[in-house]
Short mmCIF file of C-alpha atoms in Angstrom, two decimals:
data_model
loop_
_atom_site.label_atom_id
_atom_site.label_comp_id
_atom_site.label_asym_id
_atom_site.label_seq_id
_atom_site.Cartn_x
_atom_site.Cartn_y
_atom_site.Cartn_z
CA UNK A 1 127.63 108.67 32.50
CA UNK A 2 124.88 107.38 34.79
CA UNK A 3 121.42 108.85 35.23
CA UNK A 4 122.36 110.85 38.35
CA UNK A 5 125.35 112.44 36.64
CA UNK A 6 123.39 113.41 33.55
CA UNK A 7 120.87 115.57 35.43
CA UNK A 8 121.45 119.10 36.68
CA UNK A 9 120.60 120.09 40.26
CA UNK A 10 120.05 117.84 43.28
CA UNK A 11 118.47 114.45 42.65
CA UNK A 12 116.86 112.16 45.19
CA UNK A 13 118.98 109.12 46.06
CA UNK A 14 116.68 107.71 48.72
CA UNK A 15 113.75 108.69 50.89
CA UNK A 16 112.39 107.16 54.06
CA UNK A 17 109.55 107.68 56.50
CA UNK A 18 111.52 108.36 59.65
CA UNK A 19 110.34 108.73 63.23
CA UNK A 20 110.52 112.51 62.89
CA UNK A 21 108.88 112.62 59.45
CA UNK A 22 110.12 112.09 55.91
CA UNK A 23 113.87 111.94 55.40
CA UNK A 24 115.37 112.50 51.98
CA UNK A 25 118.94 111.89 50.85
CA UNK A 26 119.84 113.95 47.78
CA UNK A 27 122.96 114.13 45.68
CA UNK A 28 124.17 117.34 44.09
CA UNK A 29 127.12 116.47 41.87
CA UNK A 30 129.77 115.17 44.29
CA UNK A 31 127.91 116.06 47.47
CA UNK A 32 125.04 114.67 49.50
CA UNK A 33 122.30 116.54 51.36
CA UNK A 34 119.94 115.35 54.09
CA UNK A 35 116.47 116.91 54.16
CA UNK A 36 113.94 116.40 56.98
CA UNK A 37 110.29 117.19 56.24
CA UNK A 38 111.40 119.57 53.53
CA UNK A 39 113.88 121.36 55.83
CA UNK A 40 117.57 121.27 54.92
CA UNK A 41 119.60 119.69 57.71
CA UNK A 42 123.16 119.23 56.48
CA UNK A 43 125.38 118.34 53.55
CA UNK A 44 128.85 117.00 52.80
CA UNK A 45 130.32 120.17 51.28
CA UNK A 46 132.60 121.18 54.13
CA UNK A 47 132.46 119.56 57.56
CA UNK A 48 135.12 121.72 59.19
CA UNK A 49 132.97 122.65 62.17
CA UNK A 50 131.62 119.10 62.61
CA UNK A 51 135.19 117.80 62.79
CA UNK A 52 136.16 120.60 65.15
CA UNK A 53 133.31 119.58 67.44
CA UNK A 54 135.20 116.35 68.16
CA UNK A 55 138.83 117.37 67.72
CA UNK A 56 138.52 120.35 70.09
CA UNK A 57 136.95 118.11 72.74
CA UNK A 58 139.64 115.45 72.37
CA UNK A 59 142.39 118.08 72.68
CA UNK A 60 141.22 118.61 76.25
CA UNK A 61 141.26 114.91 77.21
CA UNK A 62 143.83 112.14 77.75
CA UNK A 63 144.68 110.07 74.62
CA UNK A 64 142.13 107.38 75.50
CA UNK A 65 138.55 108.04 76.42
CA UNK A 66 134.92 107.27 75.74
CA UNK A 67 133.19 109.75 73.48
CA UNK A 68 129.46 110.03 72.89
CA UNK A 69 128.41 111.62 69.61
CA UNK A 70 124.81 112.79 69.54
CA UNK A 71 123.61 112.65 65.94
CA UNK A 72 125.32 110.71 63.16
CA UNK A 73 124.57 113.32 60.48
CA UNK A 74 126.76 112.99 57.42
CA UNK A 75 129.47 111.29 59.45
CA UNK A 76 132.22 113.89 59.73
CA UNK A 77 132.23 113.82 63.55
CA UNK A 78 132.51 110.06 63.95
CA UNK A 79 135.18 109.95 61.24
CA UNK A 80 137.17 112.53 63.21
CA UNK A 81 136.76 110.58 66.45
CA UNK A 82 138.16 107.31 65.09
CA UNK A 83 141.29 109.09 63.88
CA UNK A 84 142.40 108.98 67.53
CA UNK A 85 143.53 105.38 68.10
CA UNK A 86 142.79 105.22 71.83
CA UNK A 87 139.22 106.49 71.64
CA UNK A 88 136.04 104.43 71.90
CA UNK A 89 132.86 105.94 70.51
CA UNK A 90 129.14 105.61 71.13
CA UNK A 91 126.95 107.23 68.48
CA UNK A 92 123.31 107.85 69.34
CA UNK A 93 121.12 108.34 66.26
CA UNK A 94 117.35 108.38 66.14
CA UNK A 95 116.75 107.57 62.49
CA UNK A 96 117.35 104.10 61.09
CA UNK A 97 117.61 105.48 57.55
CA UNK A 98 120.59 107.67 58.42
CA UNK A 99 122.37 104.71 60.01
CA UNK A 100 121.71 102.61 56.93
CA UNK A 101 122.93 105.37 54.57
CA UNK A 102 126.28 105.21 56.36
CA UNK A 103 126.55 101.58 55.38
CA UNK A 104 125.86 102.50 51.74
CA UNK A 105 125.75 105.97 50.15
CA UNK A 106 127.48 107.90 52.97
CA UNK A 107 130.04 105.26 53.94
CA UNK A 108 132.95 107.25 52.55
CA UNK A 109 131.84 110.39 54.44
CA UNK A 110 132.13 108.59 57.79
CA UNK A 111 135.32 106.83 56.62
CA UNK A 112 133.72 103.43 57.22
CA UNK A 113 133.68 104.20 60.95
CA UNK A 114 130.58 102.08 61.57
CA UNK A 115 132.72 99.03 60.78
CA UNK A 116 135.33 100.03 63.36
CA UNK A 117 135.13 97.74 66.44
CA UNK A 118 135.64 100.79 68.68
CA UNK A 119 132.36 102.30 67.45
CA UNK A 120 128.95 101.38 68.81
CA UNK A 121 125.82 102.80 67.19
CA UNK A 122 122.71 103.10 69.36
CA UNK A 123 119.43 103.77 67.62
CA UNK A 124 117.62 105.93 70.17
CA UNK A 125 116.41 109.40 71.01
CA UNK A 126 119.40 111.13 72.62
CA UNK A 127 117.41 112.69 75.44
CA UNK A 128 115.83 109.35 76.30
CA UNK A 129 119.20 107.59 76.14
CA UNK A 130 120.83 110.07 78.48
CA UNK A 131 118.00 109.70 80.96
CA UNK A 132 118.20 105.91 81.10
CA UNK A 133 121.86 104.98 80.60
CA UNK A 134 124.19 104.63 83.56
CA UNK A 135 127.24 105.29 81.39
CA UNK A 136 129.45 108.33 81.75
CA UNK A 137 131.59 109.78 79.00
CA UNK A 138 134.82 111.72 78.75
CA UNK A 139 133.29 113.84 76.01
CA UNK A 140 129.74 114.52 74.90
CA UNK A 141 129.73 115.90 71.34
CA UNK A 142 126.27 117.05 70.30
CA UNK A 143 125.31 117.83 66.71
CA UNK A 144 121.56 117.72 67.11
CA UNK A 145 119.36 119.58 64.64
CA UNK A 146 120.82 123.03 63.96
CA UNK A 147 121.72 124.05 67.49
CA UNK A 148 120.03 125.60 70.53
CA UNK A 149 117.89 128.14 68.66
CA UNK A 150 116.64 126.07 65.73
CA UNK A 151 115.58 122.52 66.43
CA UNK A 152 113.81 120.60 63.71
CA UNK A 153 112.68 118.00 66.26
CA UNK A 154 110.77 119.88 68.95
CA UNK A 155 111.78 117.67 71.86
CA UNK A 156 115.47 118.33 71.27
CA UNK A 157 115.11 121.88 72.55
CA UNK A 158 115.04 120.49 76.08
CA UNK A 159 118.70 119.46 75.77
CA UNK A 160 119.76 123.09 75.62
CA UNK A 161 117.77 124.30 78.62
CA UNK A 162 118.84 124.30 82.26
CA UNK A 163 117.43 120.83 82.98
CA UNK A 164 119.09 119.45 79.85
CA UNK A 165 122.45 120.89 80.81
CA UNK A 166 122.11 119.35 84.28
CA UNK A 167 121.44 116.00 82.62
CA UNK A 168 124.44 116.35 80.30
CA UNK A 169 126.73 117.37 83.15
CA UNK A 170 125.62 114.29 85.06
CA UNK A 171 126.74 112.05 82.18
CA UNK A 172 130.25 113.51 82.06
CA UNK A 173 133.16 111.79 83.76
CA UNK A 174 135.29 114.02 86.03
CA UNK A 175 137.09 116.57 83.88
CA UNK A 176 134.92 115.68 80.89
CA UNK A 177 134.02 118.03 78.04
CA UNK A 178 130.64 118.97 76.62
CA UNK A 179 130.93 120.12 72.99
CA UNK A 180 127.87 121.55 71.24
CA UNK A 181 127.56 122.48 67.56
CA UNK A 182 125.35 125.36 66.50
CA UNK A 183 124.53 126.96 63.16
CA UNK A 184 124.56 130.37 64.81
CA UNK A 185 125.67 132.20 67.94
CA UNK A 186 123.26 131.81 70.86
CA UNK A 187 123.96 134.28 73.69
CA UNK A 188 121.17 132.84 75.91
CA UNK A 189 122.65 129.35 75.56
CA UNK A 190 126.12 130.68 76.36
CA UNK A 191 124.72 132.29 79.51
CA UNK A 192 123.20 128.97 80.62
CA UNK A 193 126.47 127.16 79.94
CA UNK A 194 128.47 129.64 82.02
CA UNK A 195 126.00 129.28 84.88
CA UNK A 196 126.36 125.47 84.91
CA UNK A 197 129.99 124.76 83.95
CA UNK A 198 133.33 125.93 85.28
CA UNK A 199 134.90 126.96 81.97
CA UNK A 200 133.32 127.75 78.61
CA UNK A 201 135.14 128.33 75.32
CA UNK A 202 133.66 129.26 71.97
CA UNK A 203 135.17 128.37 68.60
CA UNK A 204 133.91 130.10 65.45
CA UNK A 205 134.10 128.61 61.96
CA UNK A 206 133.32 130.96 59.03
CA UNK A 207 131.06 129.57 56.32
CA UNK A 208 130.64 130.56 52.71
CA UNK A 209 127.31 132.28 53.30
CA UNK A 210 125.43 133.36 56.41
CA UNK A 211 126.43 133.32 60.05
CA UNK A 212 129.49 131.31 61.10
CA UNK A 213 129.12 127.90 62.67
CA UNK A 214 129.77 127.79 66.41
CA UNK A 215 131.28 125.13 68.66
CA UNK A 216 130.67 125.60 72.38
CA UNK A 217 133.07 123.78 74.73
CA UNK A 218 132.16 123.50 78.40
CA UNK A 219 134.03 121.72 81.17
CA UNK A 220 133.84 121.10 84.89
CA UNK A 221 137.00 121.08 86.96
CA UNK A 222 138.42 117.54 87.44
#
């Protein structure tokens, strides 16, 4: 039995001074947790809604396509994306530590997807990347912070406003899908989506405690 296994409760595996503050990777028995400036972000206990974020978007697209995943997180979304053999993936992640953890501690959680030649990882702020890239995507799958109403990084809130939705729509290929993960229902965000996109669907994923996770799917007509 190693030192981590002999202790009760979460133990720190690694910590790093990230661009948004201190990042901590903890392990609690068989699961990992990511903490940002003392605020819980995510863990590896379930991942159903993070996988749904990608799978529901891909259901609405041809077999091949270019998917952008905003936020690497614990890797469930990128792992789901590479299950589709015709898909190419760009992952935009701000924090170098999280990228590195997926080459070490979290590699199994992302199914080694960072080694897949179809996957490109861009270390950048998502909002800045979207403003400067000329690329368009068949799906934009955003798992940034905890959703429209609770952003740990203040600047990310702009993505969920009217100007942010205009920017996201401009990066979608014709018939493309915007998929947004949220830790709670956000009626104001839903209203903004319906004002900007042709069709909006909402998928709900119950969780063990608290409000269900939400996946918002928005699409313009081809």
